[in-house]
mmCIF file of C-alpha atoms in Angstrom:
data_model
loop_
_atom_site.group_PDB
_atom_site.id
_atom_site.type_symbol
_atom_site.label_atom_id
_atom_site.label_comp_id
_atom_site.label_asym_id
_atom_site.label_seq_id
_atom_site.Cartn_x
_atom_site.Cartn_y
_atom_site.Cartn_z
ATOM 1 C CA MET A 1 -15.949 -7.734 -3.832
ATOM 2 C CA ALA A 2 -16.853 -7.765 -7.484
ATOM 3 C CA GLU A 3 -20.580 -7.935 -8.059
ATOM 4 C CA GLU A 4 -20.171 -10.149 -11.111
ATOM 5 C CA ALA A 5 -17.356 -12.333 -12.359
ATOM 6 C CA PHE A 6 -15.624 -11.202 -15.519
ATOM 7 C CA GLU A 7 -15.022 -13.990 -18.030
ATOM 8 C CA PRO A 8 -12.279 -13.879 -20.698
ATOM 9 C CA VAL A 9 -13.616 -13.307 -24.192
ATOM 10 C CA GLY A 10 -10.510 -13.732 -26.345
ATOM 11 C CA MET A 11 -7.117 -12.173 -26.973
ATOM 12 C CA MET A 12 -8.522 -8.822 -28.060
ATOM 13 C CA GLY A 13 -11.451 -8.826 -25.671
ATOM 14 C CA PRO A 14 -12.127 -6.419 -22.789
ATOM 15 C CA GLN A 15 -9.758 -8.255 -20.406
ATOM 16 C CA ILE A 16 -6.051 -8.620 -19.773
ATOM 17 C CA PHE A 17 -4.962 -11.356 -17.354
ATOM 18 C CA GLY A 18 -8.583 -11.628 -16.249
ATOM 19 C CA LEU A 19 -8.878 -7.912 -15.443
ATOM 20 C CA PRO A 20 -11.495 -5.762 -17.214
ATOM 21 C CA VAL A 21 -9.869 -2.960 -19.198
ATOM 22 C CA ASP A 22 -10.682 -0.284 -21.721
ATOM 23 C CA ARG A 23 -8.022 -1.192 -24.296
ATOM 24 C CA GLN A 24 -8.581 1.898 -26.395
ATOM 25 C CA THR A 25 -7.815 4.165 -23.439
ATOM 26 C CA LEU A 26 -5.225 1.961 -21.742
ATOM 27 C CA PHE A 27 -2.974 1.584 -24.776
ATOM 28 C CA SER A 28 -3.256 5.113 -26.181
ATOM 29 C CA ASN A 29 -1.443 8.352 -25.389
ATOM 30 C CA HIS A 30 -3.013 11.577 -24.131
ATOM 31 C CA LYS A 31 -4.311 12.281 -27.662
ATOM 32 C CA GLU A 32 -6.105 8.905 -27.696
ATOM 33 C CA ILE A 33 -3.710 7.571 -30.332
ATOM 34 C CA TYR A 34 -2.500 3.985 -29.969
ATOM 35 C CA LYS A 35 1.216 3.686 -29.135
ATOM 36 C CA LYS A 36 3.160 0.431 -28.900
ATOM 37 C CA ARG A 37 5.423 1.762 -26.132
ATOM 38 C CA VAL A 38 2.344 2.700 -24.086
ATOM 39 C CA GLU A 39 0.935 -0.815 -24.442
ATOM 40 C CA THR A 40 4.276 -2.363 -23.442
ATOM 41 C CA ARG A 41 4.551 -0.267 -20.265
ATOM 42 C CA GLN A 42 0.909 -0.781 -19.267
ATOM 43 C CA ARG A 43 1.200 -4.545 -19.738
ATOM 44 C CA LYS A 44 4.308 -4.658 -17.539
ATOM 45 C CA MET A 45 2.446 -2.886 -14.756
ATOM 46 C CA ILE A 46 -0.815 -4.803 -15.056
ATOM 47 C CA ILE A 47 1.116 -8.039 -14.426
ATOM 48 C CA LYS A 48 1.731 -6.693 -10.908
ATOM 49 C CA LEU A 49 -2.051 -6.389 -10.377
ATOM 50 C CA SER A 50 -3.134 -10.026 -10.664
ATOM 51 C CA PHE A 51 -4.745 -9.762 -7.191
ATOM 52 C CA LEU A 52 -7.031 -6.875 -8.212
ATOM 53 C CA LYS A 53 -10.003 -8.668 -9.760
ATOM 54 C CA PRO A 54 -12.013 -9.210 -6.510
ATOM 55 C CA PHE A 55 -11.799 -5.483 -5.738
ATOM 56 C CA LEU A 56 -13.413 -4.304 -8.969
ATOM 57 C CA LYS A 57 -17.114 -3.509 -9.178
ATOM 58 C CA LYS A 58 -19.660 -4.383 -11.824
ATOM 59 C CA GLY A 59 -18.971 -2.364 -14.968
ATOM 60 C CA GLU A 60 -15.639 -1.045 -13.692
ATOM 61 C CA LYS A 61 -12.756 -0.967 -16.177
ATOM 62 C CA ILE A 62 -9.085 -0.097 -15.869
ATOM 63 C CA LEU A 63 -8.214 2.994 -17.920
ATOM 64 C CA LEU A 64 -4.650 3.699 -16.862
ATOM 65 C CA ILE A 65 -1.911 2.463 -14.514
ATOM 66 C CA SER A 66 0.933 4.586 -13.197
ATOM 67 C CA THR A 67 3.651 4.584 -10.555
ATOM 68 C CA GLY A 68 4.291 7.041 -7.743
ATOM 69 C CA TYR A 69 4.537 7.336 -3.964
ATOM 70 C CA SER A 70 2.061 7.178 -1.114
ATOM 71 C CA PRO A 71 1.274 10.435 0.701
ATOM 72 C CA ILE A 72 3.451 11.176 3.711
ATOM 73 C CA ASN A 73 3.098 13.922 6.301
ATOM 74 C CA SER A 74 5.747 16.636 6.470
ATOM 75 C CA LEU A 75 7.305 15.473 9.736
ATOM 76 C CA ALA A 76 7.668 11.886 8.524
ATOM 77 C CA GLN A 77 9.032 13.073 5.169
ATOM 78 C CA TYR A 78 11.715 15.253 6.753
ATOM 79 C CA ALA A 79 12.683 12.349 8.984
ATOM 80 C CA THR A 80 12.817 9.932 6.046
ATOM 81 C CA GLY A 81 15.038 11.798 3.599
ATOM 82 C CA PHE A 82 16.301 9.612 0.733
ATOM 83 C CA LEU A 83 14.571 6.541 2.200
ATOM 84 C CA PHE A 84 11.261 8.046 1.040
ATOM 85 C CA VAL A 85 11.778 6.214 -2.288
ATOM 86 C CA TYR A 86 12.286 2.877 -0.552
ATOM 87 C CA LEU A 87 9.401 3.183 1.885
ATOM 88 C CA LYS A 88 6.486 4.662 -0.074
ATOM 89 C CA ARG A 89 6.501 3.261 -3.611
ATOM 90 C CA SER A 90 3.002 2.605 -5.000
ATOM 91 C CA LEU A 91 0.919 1.764 -8.045
ATOM 92 C CA PHE A 92 -2.076 3.875 -9.082
ATOM 93 C CA VAL A 93 -4.937 2.297 -11.003
ATOM 94 C CA PHE A 94 -7.297 4.775 -12.692
ATOM 95 C CA THR A 95 -10.695 3.255 -13.507
ATOM 96 C CA ASN A 96 -13.951 4.762 -14.753
ATOM 97 C CA PHE A 97 -15.187 5.015 -11.114
ATOM 98 C CA ARG A 98 -12.168 5.763 -8.947
ATOM 99 C CA ILE A 99 -8.419 5.675 -8.338
ATOM 100 C CA LEU A 100 -7.089 2.598 -6.575
ATOM 101 C CA HIS A 101 -3.950 3.313 -4.572
ATOM 102 C CA VAL A 102 -1.782 0.227 -4.018
ATOM 103 C CA PRO A 103 1.260 0.528 -1.704
ATOM 104 C CA THR A 104 4.030 -1.798 -2.887
ATOM 105 C CA THR A 105 7.560 -2.936 -2.178
ATOM 106 C CA PRO A 106 10.414 -1.260 -4.135
ATOM 107 C CA ASN A 107 9.930 -3.835 -6.928
ATOM 108 C CA TYR A 108 6.155 -3.186 -7.011
ATOM 109 C CA LYS A 109 5.050 -6.290 -5.125
ATOM 110 C CA PHE A 110 1.626 -6.087 -3.432
ATOM 111 C CA LYS A 111 1.868 -5.408 0.331
ATOM 112 C CA GLN A 112 -1.687 -6.554 1.190
ATOM 113 C CA SER A 113 -2.870 -2.955 1.451
ATOM 114 C CA ILE A 114 -5.180 -1.064 -0.914
ATOM 115 C CA SER A 115 -7.250 2.129 -0.781
ATOM 116 C CA GLN A 116 -9.642 3.966 -3.079
ATOM 117 C CA ILE A 117 -10.387 7.540 -4.089
ATOM 118 C CA LEU A 118 -13.887 7.924 -5.527
ATOM 119 C CA TYR A 119 -14.115 10.566 -8.237
ATOM 120 C CA VAL A 120 -17.463 11.765 -6.915
ATOM 121 C CA ASP A 121 -15.842 12.586 -3.555
ATOM 122 C CA CYS A 122 -13.308 14.943 -5.106
ATOM 123 C CA GLU A 123 -13.579 18.647 -5.790
ATOM 124 C CA SER A 124 -10.522 18.429 -8.029
ATOM 125 C CA ILE A 125 -7.769 16.049 -9.083
ATOM 126 C CA ALA A 126 -4.856 17.937 -10.604
ATOM 127 C CA LEU A 127 -1.339 17.062 -11.632
ATOM 128 C CA LYS A 128 1.119 19.773 -10.566
ATOM 129 C CA GLY A 129 4.523 18.910 -11.927
ATOM 130 C CA GLY A 130 4.928 15.275 -10.955
ATOM 131 C CA THR A 131 2.591 15.497 -7.946
ATOM 132 C CA LEU A 132 -1.018 14.306 -8.054
ATOM 133 C CA VAL A 133 -3.038 16.635 -5.809
ATOM 134 C CA VAL A 134 -6.437 15.333 -4.715
ATOM 135 C CA GLN A 135 -8.802 17.895 -3.165
ATOM 136 C CA TYR A 136 -11.749 16.306 -1.355
ATOM 137 C CA ALA A 137 -15.103 18.099 -1.615
ATOM 138 C CA LYS A 138 -16.662 17.082 1.702
ATOM 139 C CA LEU A 139 -13.822 17.644 4.170
ATOM 140 C CA GLY A 140 -11.939 20.329 2.281
ATOM 141 C CA LYS A 141 -8.707 18.419 2.799
ATOM 142 C CA SER A 142 -6.168 17.398 0.191
ATOM 143 C CA GLU A 143 -3.610 14.659 -0.349
ATOM 144 C CA LYS A 144 -0.463 14.687 -2.451
ATOM 145 C CA PHE A 145 0.992 11.696 -4.277
ATOM 146 C CA LYS A 146 4.484 12.494 -5.501
ATOM 147 C CA ALA A 147 6.635 11.333 -8.428
ATOM 148 C CA ILE A 148 3.796 10.117 -10.658
ATOM 149 C CA GLY A 149 5.180 8.211 -13.651
ATOM 150 C CA LEU A 150 6.486 10.619 -16.287
ATOM 151 C CA SER A 151 5.032 8.530 -19.123
ATOM 152 C CA GLU A 152 1.477 8.921 -17.781
ATOM 153 C CA ARG A 153 1.384 12.550 -16.679
ATOM 154 C CA LYS A 154 -0.122 14.083 -19.820
ATOM 155 C CA LYS A 155 -2.597 11.241 -20.071
ATOM 156 C CA ILE A 156 -3.707 11.679 -16.461
ATOM 157 C CA LYS A 157 -4.398 15.363 -17.103
ATOM 158 C CA ALA A 158 -6.517 14.484 -20.133
ATOM 159 C CA LEU A 159 -8.269 11.664 -18.306
ATOM 160 C CA MET A 160 -9.258 13.771 -15.284
ATOM 161 C CA LYS A 161 -11.161 16.159 -17.565
ATOM 162 C CA ARG A 162 -13.542 13.296 -18.380
ATOM 163 C CA MET A 163 -14.168 12.088 -14.826
ATOM 164 C CA PRO A 164 -17.370 12.983 -12.883
ATOM 165 C CA LEU A 165 -15.790 15.048 -10.092
ATOM 166 C CA SER A 166 -17.977 16.691 -7.414
ATOM 167 C CA GLY A 167 -20.951 14.570 -8.324
ATOM 168 C CA THR A 168 -23.169 12.706 -5.877
ATOM 169 C CA GLN A 169 -20.809 12.351 -2.943
ATOM 170 C CA SER A 170 -20.571 9.185 -0.897
ATOM 171 C CA GLN A 171 -20.549 9.288 2.888
ATOM 172 C CA LEU A 172 -16.775 8.823 2.892
ATOM 173 C CA GLY A 173 -15.486 12.090 1.489
ATOM 174 C CA ARG A 174 -11.886 10.879 1.694
ATOM 175 C CA ARG A 175 -9.498 8.145 0.620
ATOM 176 C CA SER A 176 -10.658 4.914 2.223
ATOM 177 C CA HIS A 177 -8.947 1.552 2.688
ATOM 178 C CA LEU A 178 -10.352 -1.798 1.602
ATOM 179 C CA CYS A 179 -9.919 -5.143 3.309
ATOM 180 C CA PRO A 180 -7.291 -7.133 1.354
ATOM 181 C CA ARG A 181 -9.251 -10.346 1.962
ATOM 182 C CA CYS A 182 -12.898 -9.428 1.320
ATOM 183 C CA ALA A 183 -12.676 -5.875 -0.188
ATOM 184 C CA HIS A 184 -14.991 -4.507 2.538
ATOM 185 C CA LEU A 185 -14.511 -0.865 3.564
ATOM 186 C CA LEU A 186 -12.250 -0.535 6.605
ATOM 187 C CA GLU A 187 -12.955 1.943 9.372
ATOM 188 C CA ALA A 188 -10.117 4.194 10.525
ATOM 189 C CA GLY A 189 -8.955 3.384 14.048
ATOM 190 C CA LYS A 190 -10.269 -0.196 14.012
ATOM 191 C CA HIS A 191 -7.889 -3.147 13.991
ATOM 192 C CA ALA A 192 -10.207 -5.678 12.355
ATOM 193 C CA CYS A 193 -12.477 -5.907 9.307
ATOM 194 C CA ASP A 194 -16.175 -5.801 10.241
ATOM 195 C CA ALA A 195 -17.047 -8.257 7.463
ATOM 196 C CA CYS A 196 -14.432 -11.045 7.617
ATOM 197 C CA GLN A 197 -12.721 -10.187 10.942
ATOM 198 C CA LEU A 198 -9.262 -9.983 9.372
ATOM 199 C CA LYS A 199 -6.999 -8.388 11.987
ATOM 200 C CA PHE A 200 -4.582 -5.514 11.407
ATOM 201 C CA LYS A 201 -1.596 -4.204 13.323
ATOM 202 C CA SER A 202 -2.086 -1.411 15.865
ATOM 203 C CA LYS A 203 -0.376 1.925 16.421
ATOM 204 C CA ILE A 204 0.054 1.291 20.142
ATOM 205 C CA ALA A 205 2.006 -1.916 19.553
ATOM 206 C CA ALA A 206 4.088 -0.237 16.831
ATOM 207 C CA ASP A 207 4.998 2.699 19.095
ATOM 208 C CA ILE A 208 5.877 0.452 22.057
ATOM 209 C CA LEU A 209 8.094 -1.808 19.952
ATOM 210 C CA ALA A 210 9.758 1.180 18.266
ATOM 211 C CA PHE A 211 10.488 2.712 21.669
ATOM 212 C CA LEU A 212 11.689 -0.424 23.483
ATOM 213 C CA PHE A 213 13.650 -2.343 20.838
ATOM 214 C CA PRO A 214 16.208 -1.230 18.230
ATOM 215 C CA GLY A 215 14.396 -1.360 14.885
ATOM 216 C CA GLY A 216 11.333 -2.845 16.602
ATOM 217 C CA GLY A 217 8.770 -0.582 14.960
ATOM 218 C CA TYR A 218 10.151 -1.179 11.465
ATOM 219 C CA PHE A 219 10.247 -4.950 11.912
ATOM 220 C CA TYR A 220 6.662 -4.846 13.205
ATOM 221 C CA THR A 221 5.522 -3.000 10.067
ATOM 222 C CA ARG A 222 7.592 -5.361 7.852
ATOM 223 C CA HIS A 223 10.175 -2.818 6.731
ATOM 224 C CA TYR A 224 13.017 -5.208 7.432
ATOM 225 C CA PHE A 225 15.863 -3.476 5.608
ATOM 226 C CA ILE A 226 15.409 -0.098 7.244
ATOM 227 C CA GLY A 227 14.649 -1.923 10.516
ATOM 228 C CA LEU A 228 18.070 -3.574 10.350
ATOM 229 C CA LEU A 229 19.761 -0.242 9.611
ATOM 230 C CA ASN A 230 17.897 1.407 12.477
ATOM 231 C CA ALA A 231 18.846 -1.410 14.866
ATOM 232 C CA LEU A 232 22.542 -1.143 13.947
ATOM 233 C CA VAL A 233 22.515 2.645 14.444
ATOM 234 C CA GLU A 234 20.773 2.417 17.815
ATOM 235 C CA ILE A 235 23.058 -0.357 19.077
ATOM 236 C CA PHE A 236 26.140 1.603 17.984
ATOM 237 C CA LEU A 237 24.895 4.759 19.715
ATOM 238 C CA LEU A 238 24.091 2.834 22.902
ATOM 239 C CA GLY A 239 27.528 1.199 22.922
ATOM 240 C CA TYR A 240 29.328 4.478 22.319
ATOM 241 C CA PHE A 241 27.157 6.188 24.942
ATOM 242 C CA TYR A 242 28.170 3.546 27.498
ATOM 243 C CA LEU A 243 31.892 3.994 26.767
ATOM 244 C CA ILE A 244 31.687 7.771 27.155
ATOM 245 C CA LEU A 245 29.558 7.394 30.286
ATOM 246 C CA ARG A 246 32.377 5.385 31.882
ATOM 247 C CA ASP A 247 34.803 8.195 31.112
ATOM 248 C CA VAL A 248 32.435 10.746 32.648
ATOM 249 C CA ILE A 249 32.118 8.634 35.780
ATOM 250 C CA SER A 250 35.914 8.403 36.001
ATOM 251 C CA MET A 251 36.055 12.222 35.860
ATOM 252 C CA ALA A 252 37.498 12.414 32.322
ATOM 253 C CA GLU A 253 37.451 16.022 31.168
ATOM 254 C CA GLY A 254 35.608 17.223 28.068
ATOM 255 C CA ARG A 255 33.448 14.087 27.704
ATOM 256 C CA MET A 256 30.169 15.453 28.993
ATOM 257 C CA THR A 257 29.550 17.334 25.733
ATOM 258 C CA TYR A 258 29.916 14.103 23.727
ATOM 259 C CA LEU A 259 27.610 12.327 26.149
ATOM 260 C CA VAL A 260 24.849 14.923 25.788
ATOM 261 C CA THR A 261 25.241 15.000 21.987
ATOM 262 C CA LEU A 262 25.035 11.224 21.693
ATOM 263 C CA GLY A 263 21.997 11.158 23.942
ATOM 264 C CA ALA A 264 20.253 13.773 21.775
ATOM 265 C CA VAL A 265 21.061 11.848 18.588
ATOM 266 C CA PHE A 266 19.762 8.606 20.088
ATOM 267 C CA VAL A 267 16.511 10.265 21.173
ATOM 268 C CA ALA A 268 16.093 11.772 17.696
ATOM 269 C CA VAL A 269 16.553 8.345 16.068
ATOM 270 C CA LYS A 270 13.961 6.883 18.442
ATOM 271 C CA ILE A 271 11.472 9.650 17.680
ATOM 272 C CA ILE A 272 11.933 9.132 13.936
ATOM 273 C CA SER A 273 11.329 5.383 14.245
ATOM 274 C CA VAL A 274 8.144 6.008 16.275
ATOM 275 C CA ILE A 275 6.874 8.560 13.712
ATOM 276 C CA HIS A 276 7.531 6.177 10.821
ATOM 277 C CA SER A 277 5.959 3.186 12.566
ATOM 278 C CA THR A 278 2.799 5.148 13.344
ATOM 279 C CA HIS A 279 2.615 6.410 9.761
ATOM 280 C CA PHE A 280 2.957 2.918 8.258
ATOM 281 C CA ILE A 281 0.147 1.548 10.442
ATOM 282 C CA ASP A 282 -2.266 3.934 8.699
ATOM 283 C CA GLU A 283 -1.978 1.703 5.608
ATOM 284 C CA PHE A 284 -3.763 -1.157 7.455
ATOM 285 C CA ILE A 285 -1.113 -3.880 7.670
ATOM 286 C CA PRO A 286 -2.603 -7.360 8.306
ATOM 287 C CA THR A 287 -1.198 -9.150 11.369
ATOM 288 C CA LYS A 288 -0.456 -12.201 9.211
ATOM 289 C CA LYS A 289 1.785 -11.796 6.186
ATOM 290 C CA LYS A 290 -0.056 -14.464 4.193
ATOM 291 C CA ILE A 291 -3.796 -13.910 4.137
ATOM 292 C CA GLN A 292 -5.985 -16.981 3.982
ATOM 293 C CA ALA A 293 -9.201 -17.140 2.002
ATOM 294 C CA ASN A 294 -12.477 -15.851 3.377
ATOM 295 C CA PRO A 295 -13.501 -18.016 6.377
ATOM 296 C CA ALA A 296 -16.848 -18.862 4.762
ATOM 297 C CA ALA A 297 -15.061 -20.233 1.715
ATOM 298 C CA ALA A 298 -12.456 -21.982 3.827
ATOM 299 C CA LYS A 299 -15.129 -23.885 5.778
ATOM 300 C CA SER A 300 -16.655 -25.273 2.630
ATOM 301 C CA ARG A 301 -13.397 -26.821 1.392
ATOM 302 C CA PRO A 302 -12.962 -29.566 4.014
ATOM 303 C CA ARG A 303 -16.539 -30.704 3.407
ATOM 304 C CA LYS A 304 -15.852 -31.165 -0.280
ATOM 305 C CA GLN A 305 -12.659 -33.081 0.431
ATOM 306 C CA LYS A 306 -14.452 -35.227 2.963
ATOM 307 C CA SER A 307 -17.244 -36.054 0.531
ATOM 308 C CA LYS A 308 -14.681 -37.107 -2.098
ATOM 309 C CA ARG A 309 -12.987 -39.409 0.378
ATOM 310 C CA LYS A 310 -16.317 -40.974 1.280
ATOM 311 C CA ILE A 311 -17.123 -41.581 -2.384
ATOM 312 C CA LYS A 312 -13.710 -43.169 -2.958
ATOM 313 C CA LYS A 313 -14.137 -45.364 0.105
ATOM 314 C CA GLN A 314 -17.577 -46.468 -1.049
ATOM 315 C CA GLN A 315 -16.145 -47.408 -4.466
ATOM 316 C CA ILE A 316 -13.439 -49.542 -2.820
ATOM 317 C CA VAL A 317 -15.986 -51.304 -0.622
ATOM 318 C CA SER A 318 -18.311 -51.950 -3.538
ATOM 319 C CA THR A 319 -15.486 -53.571 -5.576
#
């Protein structure tokens, strides 16, 4: 959570929609020259980040926002094909401390998942073509974020030259996820936040649902469109498999080859759905789509309402 609240200080102050920004950097090009088109694009993207304020630290300011895609392993990427665009769209928020990676829907709506890359944990952050390559100093591993917004590429290159890479490393040494309710660091492999106990979906459940039900893994991870497509494909393959199986049983010639081929295709579709479901779970998807406020804050609300009712009742009695 933010260590201090940021208060608006006017139209040209250090905030936009309540978010602390460095206007000079945010609205300029890679040569630090103000451009109206840059301001227009940055304002359009910052509207999508209204939820971000509780995640920012004291003294942290937004320097740049760009679009791109979440990292995806090779196997999942080959299995995804053109759907990569639909499944992995993200926003990237560059601040003076870190990069905030925000997975989104295709129209850049927040999916209740957010992670951070601390500059001090990185050996290098380089833009190669349209791919942002982050090399971590501690683990020696790297991550690639593809299709970074064309309008921001030169500016990102210039910005990374000013960031304190390979400084005093944290204990993380990697990209780490934050709780979408309380902004506490989440631990890989755990299905609940240690601070507020918000629960997240599990890989085991995703794999079981993907294996047992057509489109089950996608629906579980809230990828409804591709889940529907997957369900239709699996149902069609099962139906066609059954029809050919009847022909094989009735000794129809030349049908065994079709039966084996259909079976192989069905298995491949199942494997792809399991791979995707497991990959999506890594983004820490809350079990509930709508996240309620922090329990501590929620408990205080009924008391306030109750006290108001008591006061109103006392006023009625006194009159």
